Short mmCIF file of C-alpha atoms and ligand atoms in Angstrom, two decimals:
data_model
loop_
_atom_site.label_atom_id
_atom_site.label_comp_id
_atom_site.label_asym_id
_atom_site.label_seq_id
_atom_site.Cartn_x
_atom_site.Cartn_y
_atom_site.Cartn_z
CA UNK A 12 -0.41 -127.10 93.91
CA UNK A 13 -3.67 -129.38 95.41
CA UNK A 14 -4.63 -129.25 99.07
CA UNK A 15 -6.36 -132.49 100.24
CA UNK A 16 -8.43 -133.15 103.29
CA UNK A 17 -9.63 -136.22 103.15
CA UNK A 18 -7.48 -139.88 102.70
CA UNK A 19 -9.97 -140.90 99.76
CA UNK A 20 -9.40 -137.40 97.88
CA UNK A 21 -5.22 -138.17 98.16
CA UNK A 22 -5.70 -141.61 97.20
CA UNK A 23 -7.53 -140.46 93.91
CA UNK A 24 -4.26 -137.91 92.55
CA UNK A 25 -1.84 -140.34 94.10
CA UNK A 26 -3.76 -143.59 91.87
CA UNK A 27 -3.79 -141.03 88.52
CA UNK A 28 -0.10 -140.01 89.08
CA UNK A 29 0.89 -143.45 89.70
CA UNK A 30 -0.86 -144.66 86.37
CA UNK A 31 1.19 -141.68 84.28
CA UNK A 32 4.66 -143.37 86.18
CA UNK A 33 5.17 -140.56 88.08
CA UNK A 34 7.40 -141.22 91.14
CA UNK A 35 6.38 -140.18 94.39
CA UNK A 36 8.12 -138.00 97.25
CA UNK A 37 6.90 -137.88 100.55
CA UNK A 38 8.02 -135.52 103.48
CA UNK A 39 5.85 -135.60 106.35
CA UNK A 40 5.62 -132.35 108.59
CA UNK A 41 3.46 -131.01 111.33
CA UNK A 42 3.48 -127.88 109.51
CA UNK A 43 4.42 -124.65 110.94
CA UNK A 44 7.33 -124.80 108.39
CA UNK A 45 11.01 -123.79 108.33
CA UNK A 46 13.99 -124.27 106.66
CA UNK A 47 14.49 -127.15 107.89
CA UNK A 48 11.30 -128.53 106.30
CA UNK A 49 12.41 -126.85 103.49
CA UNK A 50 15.81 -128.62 103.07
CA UNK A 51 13.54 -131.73 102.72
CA UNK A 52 11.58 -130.34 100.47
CA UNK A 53 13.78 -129.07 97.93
CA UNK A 54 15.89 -132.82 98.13
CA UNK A 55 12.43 -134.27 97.37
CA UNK A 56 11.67 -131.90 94.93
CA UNK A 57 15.03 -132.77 93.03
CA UNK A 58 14.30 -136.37 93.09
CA UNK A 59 10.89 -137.27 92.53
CA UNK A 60 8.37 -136.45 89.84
CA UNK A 61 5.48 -135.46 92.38
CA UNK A 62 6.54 -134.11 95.61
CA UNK A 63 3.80 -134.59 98.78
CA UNK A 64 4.08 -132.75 101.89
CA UNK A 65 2.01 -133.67 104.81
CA UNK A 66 1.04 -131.17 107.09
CA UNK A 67 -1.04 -132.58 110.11
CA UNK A 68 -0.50 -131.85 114.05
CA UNK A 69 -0.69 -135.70 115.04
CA UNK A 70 -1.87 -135.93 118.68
CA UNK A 71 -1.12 -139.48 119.29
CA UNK A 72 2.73 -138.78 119.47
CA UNK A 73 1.74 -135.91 122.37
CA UNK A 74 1.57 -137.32 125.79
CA UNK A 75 -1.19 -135.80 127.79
CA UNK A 76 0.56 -133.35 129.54
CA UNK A 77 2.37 -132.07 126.38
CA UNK A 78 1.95 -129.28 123.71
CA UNK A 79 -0.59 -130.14 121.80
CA UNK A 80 -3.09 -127.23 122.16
CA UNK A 81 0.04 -124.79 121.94
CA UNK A 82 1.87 -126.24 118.95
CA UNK A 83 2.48 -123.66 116.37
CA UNK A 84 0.10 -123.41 113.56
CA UNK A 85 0.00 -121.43 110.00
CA UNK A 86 -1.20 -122.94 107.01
CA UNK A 87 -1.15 -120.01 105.62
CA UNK A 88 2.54 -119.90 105.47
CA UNK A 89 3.04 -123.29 104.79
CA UNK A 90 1.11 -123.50 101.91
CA UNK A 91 2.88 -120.31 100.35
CA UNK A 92 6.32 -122.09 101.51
CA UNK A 93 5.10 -125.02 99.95
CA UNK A 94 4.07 -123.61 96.43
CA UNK A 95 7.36 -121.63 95.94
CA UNK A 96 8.77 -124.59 96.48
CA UNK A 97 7.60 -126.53 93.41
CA UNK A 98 5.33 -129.03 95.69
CA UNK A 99 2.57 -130.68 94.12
CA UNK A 100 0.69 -131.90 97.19
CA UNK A 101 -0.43 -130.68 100.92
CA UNK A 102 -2.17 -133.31 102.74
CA UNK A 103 -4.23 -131.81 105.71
CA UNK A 104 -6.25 -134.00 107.04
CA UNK A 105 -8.19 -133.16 110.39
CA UNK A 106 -7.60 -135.46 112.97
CA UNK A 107 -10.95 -136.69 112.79
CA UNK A 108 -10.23 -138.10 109.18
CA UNK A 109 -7.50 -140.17 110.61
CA UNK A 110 -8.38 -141.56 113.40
CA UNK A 111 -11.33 -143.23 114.88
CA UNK A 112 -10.87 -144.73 118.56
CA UNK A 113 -10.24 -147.24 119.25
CA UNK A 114 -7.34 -147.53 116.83
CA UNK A 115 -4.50 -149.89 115.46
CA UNK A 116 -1.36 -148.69 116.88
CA UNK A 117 2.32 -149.81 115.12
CA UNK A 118 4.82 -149.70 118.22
CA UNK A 119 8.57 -150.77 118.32
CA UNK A 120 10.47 -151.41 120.64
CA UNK A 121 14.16 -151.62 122.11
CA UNK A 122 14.89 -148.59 119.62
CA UNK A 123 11.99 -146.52 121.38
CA UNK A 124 13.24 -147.39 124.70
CA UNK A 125 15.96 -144.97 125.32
CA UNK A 126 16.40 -141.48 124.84
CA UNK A 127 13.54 -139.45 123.95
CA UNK A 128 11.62 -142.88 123.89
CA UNK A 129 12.39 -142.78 127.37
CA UNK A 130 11.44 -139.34 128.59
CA UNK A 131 8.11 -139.14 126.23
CA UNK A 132 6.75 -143.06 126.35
CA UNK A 133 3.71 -142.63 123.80
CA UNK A 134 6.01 -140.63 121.36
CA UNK A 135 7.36 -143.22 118.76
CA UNK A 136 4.38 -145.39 118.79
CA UNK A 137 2.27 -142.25 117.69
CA UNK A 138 4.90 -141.69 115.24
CA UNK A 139 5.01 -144.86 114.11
CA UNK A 140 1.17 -145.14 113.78
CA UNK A 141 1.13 -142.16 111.52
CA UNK A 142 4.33 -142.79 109.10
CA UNK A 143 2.73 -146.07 108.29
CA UNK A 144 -0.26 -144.17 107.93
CA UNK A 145 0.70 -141.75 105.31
CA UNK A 146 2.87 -144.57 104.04
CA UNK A 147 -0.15 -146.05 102.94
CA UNK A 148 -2.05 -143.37 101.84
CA UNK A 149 0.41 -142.12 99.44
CA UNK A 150 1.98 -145.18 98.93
CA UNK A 151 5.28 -143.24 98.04
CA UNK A 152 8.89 -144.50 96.66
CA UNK A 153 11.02 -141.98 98.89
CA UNK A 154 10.54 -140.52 102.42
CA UNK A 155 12.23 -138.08 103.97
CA UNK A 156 12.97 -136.90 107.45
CA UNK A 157 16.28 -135.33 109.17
CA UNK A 158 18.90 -136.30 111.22
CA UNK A 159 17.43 -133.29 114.13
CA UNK A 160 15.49 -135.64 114.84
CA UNK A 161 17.74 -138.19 114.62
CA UNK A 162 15.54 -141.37 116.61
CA UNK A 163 12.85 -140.90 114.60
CA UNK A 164 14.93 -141.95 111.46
CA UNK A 165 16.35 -144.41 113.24
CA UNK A 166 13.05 -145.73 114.12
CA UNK A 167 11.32 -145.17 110.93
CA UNK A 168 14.57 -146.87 108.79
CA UNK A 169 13.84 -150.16 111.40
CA UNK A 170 9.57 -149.80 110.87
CA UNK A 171 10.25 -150.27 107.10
CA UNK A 172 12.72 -153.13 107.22
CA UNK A 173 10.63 -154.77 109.54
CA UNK A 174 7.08 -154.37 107.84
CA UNK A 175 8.40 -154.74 104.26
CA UNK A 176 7.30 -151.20 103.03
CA UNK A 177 8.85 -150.92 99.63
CA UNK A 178 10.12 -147.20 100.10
CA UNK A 179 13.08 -145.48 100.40
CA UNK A 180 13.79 -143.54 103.50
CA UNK A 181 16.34 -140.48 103.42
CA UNK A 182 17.82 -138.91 105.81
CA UNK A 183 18.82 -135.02 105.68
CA UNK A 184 21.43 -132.95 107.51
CA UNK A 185 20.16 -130.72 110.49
CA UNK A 186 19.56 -126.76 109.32
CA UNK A 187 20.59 -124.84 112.04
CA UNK A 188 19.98 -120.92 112.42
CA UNK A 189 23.45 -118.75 111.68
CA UNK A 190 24.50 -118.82 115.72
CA UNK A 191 24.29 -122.70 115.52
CA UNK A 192 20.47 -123.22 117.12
CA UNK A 193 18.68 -126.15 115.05
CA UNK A 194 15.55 -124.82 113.44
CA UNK A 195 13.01 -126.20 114.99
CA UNK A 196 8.69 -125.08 115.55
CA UNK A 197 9.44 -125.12 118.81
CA UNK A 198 12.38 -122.31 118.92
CA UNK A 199 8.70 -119.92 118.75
CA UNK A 200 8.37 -120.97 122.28
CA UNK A 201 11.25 -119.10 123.45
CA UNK A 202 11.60 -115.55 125.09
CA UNK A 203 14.65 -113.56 123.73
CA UNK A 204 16.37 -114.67 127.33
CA UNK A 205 15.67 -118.32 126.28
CA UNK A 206 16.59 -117.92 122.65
CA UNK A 207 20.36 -117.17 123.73
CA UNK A 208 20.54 -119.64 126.52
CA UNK A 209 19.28 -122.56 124.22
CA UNK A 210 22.95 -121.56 122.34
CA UNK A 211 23.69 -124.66 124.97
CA UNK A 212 22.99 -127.21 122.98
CA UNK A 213 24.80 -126.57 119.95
CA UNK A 214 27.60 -125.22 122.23
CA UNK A 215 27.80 -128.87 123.79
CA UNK A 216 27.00 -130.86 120.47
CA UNK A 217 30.14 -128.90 119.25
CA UNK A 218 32.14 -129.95 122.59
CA UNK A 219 31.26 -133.32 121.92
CA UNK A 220 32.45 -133.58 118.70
CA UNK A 221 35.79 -131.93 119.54
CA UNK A 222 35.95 -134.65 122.26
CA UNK A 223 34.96 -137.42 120.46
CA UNK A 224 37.63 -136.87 117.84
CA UNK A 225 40.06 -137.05 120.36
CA UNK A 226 39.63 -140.60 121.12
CA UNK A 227 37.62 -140.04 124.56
CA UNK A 228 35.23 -143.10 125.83
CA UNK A 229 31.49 -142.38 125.94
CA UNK A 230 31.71 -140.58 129.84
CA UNK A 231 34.45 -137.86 129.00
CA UNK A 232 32.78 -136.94 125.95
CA UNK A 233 29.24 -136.62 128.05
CA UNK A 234 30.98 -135.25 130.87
CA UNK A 235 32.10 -132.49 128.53
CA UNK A 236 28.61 -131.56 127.06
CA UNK A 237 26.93 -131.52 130.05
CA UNK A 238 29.52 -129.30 131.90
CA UNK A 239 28.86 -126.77 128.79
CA UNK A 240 25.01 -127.27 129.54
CA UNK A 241 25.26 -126.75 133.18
CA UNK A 242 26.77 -123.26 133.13
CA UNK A 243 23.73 -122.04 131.45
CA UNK A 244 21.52 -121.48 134.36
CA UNK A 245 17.79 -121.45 132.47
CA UNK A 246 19.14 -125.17 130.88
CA UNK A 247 17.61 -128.12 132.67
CA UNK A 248 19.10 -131.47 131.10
CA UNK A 249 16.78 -134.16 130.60
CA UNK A 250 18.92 -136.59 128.86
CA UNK A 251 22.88 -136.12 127.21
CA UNK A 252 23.47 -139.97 126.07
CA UNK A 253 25.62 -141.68 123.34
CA UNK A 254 24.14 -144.71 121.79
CA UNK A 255 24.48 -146.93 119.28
CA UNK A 256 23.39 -145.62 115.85
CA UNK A 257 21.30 -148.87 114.44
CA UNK A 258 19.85 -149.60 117.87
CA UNK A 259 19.49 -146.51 119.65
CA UNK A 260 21.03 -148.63 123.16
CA UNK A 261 24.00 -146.55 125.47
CA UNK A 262 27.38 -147.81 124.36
CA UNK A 263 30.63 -146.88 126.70
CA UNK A 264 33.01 -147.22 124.02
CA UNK A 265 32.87 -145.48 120.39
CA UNK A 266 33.66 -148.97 118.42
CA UNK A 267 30.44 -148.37 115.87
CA UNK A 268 28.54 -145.48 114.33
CA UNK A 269 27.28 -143.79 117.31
CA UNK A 270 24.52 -140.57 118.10
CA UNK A 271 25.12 -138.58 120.15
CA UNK A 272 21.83 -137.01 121.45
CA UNK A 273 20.01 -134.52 123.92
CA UNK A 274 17.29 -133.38 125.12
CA UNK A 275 17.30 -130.24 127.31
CA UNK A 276 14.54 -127.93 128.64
CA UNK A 277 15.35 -123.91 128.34
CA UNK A 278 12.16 -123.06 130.63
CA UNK A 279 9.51 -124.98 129.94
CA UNK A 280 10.59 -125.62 126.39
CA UNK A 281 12.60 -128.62 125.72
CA UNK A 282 14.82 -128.51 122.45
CA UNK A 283 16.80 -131.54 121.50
CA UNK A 284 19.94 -131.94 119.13
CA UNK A 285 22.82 -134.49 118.20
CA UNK A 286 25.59 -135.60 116.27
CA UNK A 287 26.69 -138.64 114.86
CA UNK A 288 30.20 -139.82 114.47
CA UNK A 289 30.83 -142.67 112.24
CA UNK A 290 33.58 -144.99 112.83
P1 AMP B 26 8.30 -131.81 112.39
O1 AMP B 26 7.40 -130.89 111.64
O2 AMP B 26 9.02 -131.16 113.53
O3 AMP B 26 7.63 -133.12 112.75
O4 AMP B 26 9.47 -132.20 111.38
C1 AMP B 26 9.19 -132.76 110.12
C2 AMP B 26 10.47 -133.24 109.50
O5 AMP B 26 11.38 -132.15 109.35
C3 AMP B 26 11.20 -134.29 110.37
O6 AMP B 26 11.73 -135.31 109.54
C4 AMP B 26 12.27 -133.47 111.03
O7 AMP B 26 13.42 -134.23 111.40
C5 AMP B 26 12.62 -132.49 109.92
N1 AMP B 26 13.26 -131.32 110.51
C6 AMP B 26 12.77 -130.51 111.49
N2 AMP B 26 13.68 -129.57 111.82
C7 AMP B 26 14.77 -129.79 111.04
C8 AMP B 26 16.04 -129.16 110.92
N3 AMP B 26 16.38 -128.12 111.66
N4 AMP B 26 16.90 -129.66 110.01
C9 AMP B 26 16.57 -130.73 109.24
N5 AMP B 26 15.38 -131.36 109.32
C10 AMP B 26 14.50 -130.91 110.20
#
């Protein structure tokens, strides 16, 4: 397994793997790995001749009063993660090698409007910025990212229709610990207290789907999750919506594929999670 740095030193493997045909896997990451990142990894592994994990903390999808600084970090661990995992590339670049100021920023909008568009405005267009990014740098056939995050994939699916990037994006199902908590960095965060009370999410997501398979229109099933959320009393709700799975925008009735999607503070960390339900 190579560690790169630098763009031009990733560009060099990618261009000499290219000219052998090799096909390219990307996953992007901000490290601090789990297996969740691993899922990706392994469906990457099994489908591509060179898998390429990118491992970089970008700050322009942290607003400024975010978690930045504190965001978990240990490249030791990922890179061990990483290896036994059959990947052929880390890319860890330092901030500095990707951005100068002042930079070229890829934004879209309507699907970063709503949910956690809404609560963290900067987030998607950082995201976008650096997908397209490491899109270019490694110029790969397939991408993949999971349905936790579930507006991201929305978001990225839409950047590479729209911009014509000739690369397969695919989506992964949510790894979630054994008592139903999504894996996520950010779980670290949480104090044994908080670790058991963030059991409210996955309590609700199940709620929801329960409701939603009884027929109910977009309130009852919302209702429902947020009535499970509410009785947890370190849970602060910042958003419980159901939208409409292409363009991310509330519906009141479930006609189309719909997410369903949250994002909820347990002390000062906020966790999200979701569920889709496809008509
Ligand atoms: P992150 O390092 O949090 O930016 O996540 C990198 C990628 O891993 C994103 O595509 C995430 O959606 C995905 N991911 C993170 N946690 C999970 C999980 N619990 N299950 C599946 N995918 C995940």
């Amino acid at each position: 397994m190579q560690v790169t740095k630098t763009v031009e030193e990733t560009r060099k493997l990618i261009k000499n793997w290219k000219m052998e045909g090799k096909t390219i896997g990307l996953v992007p990451t901000m490290g601090f790995l789990h297996e969740g990142h691993a899922s990706l990894i392994k469906k990457c592994r099994e489908e591509n001749n060179i898998v390429v994990v990118s491992d970089f903390v970008n700050p322009t999808q942290f607003g400024p009063t975010e978690d930045l600084e504190a965001y978990p970090r240990d490249f030791a661990h990922d890179s061990a993660l990483c290896e036994s995992l059959g990947t052929d590339l880390i890319f860890n670049p330092e901030p500095e090698n990707m951005y100068i100021d002042p930079y070229t920023y890829v934004n879209i909008d309507v699907l970063s409007d709503t949910l956690c568009g809404k609560s963290r405005p900067i987030h998607f267009k950082g995201v976008c910025t650096v997908v397209s990014k490491l899109f270019n740098i490694v110029s790969p056939d397939k991408a993949y990212f999971g349905q936790k995050d579930a507006q991201q994939l929305a978001i990225v699916r839409k950047m590479v229709q729209d911009l014509n990037f000739d690369i397969q994006i695919v989506g992964c199902p949510i790894v979630r610990e054994e008592d139903g908590l999504a894996k996520s960095s950010r779980n670290t965060y949480l104090s044994p207290k908080e670790r058991q009370a963030a059991l409210c999410l996955s309590k609700a997501v199940k709620k929801g789907q329960e409701v939603i398979c009884e027929g109910a229109m977009a309130e009852e099933v919302l209702d429902e999750m947020c009535g499970v959320i509410k009785e947890e009393p370190l849970a602060k709700i910042d958003y419980v919506s159901m939208v409409d799975a292409l363009t991310m925008q509330p519906v009141e009735k479930v006609e189309k594929d719909v997410l369903v999607a949250m994002a909820v503070y347990i002390g000062k960390t906020r966790l999200i999670d979701n569920f889709s339900f496809q008509m």
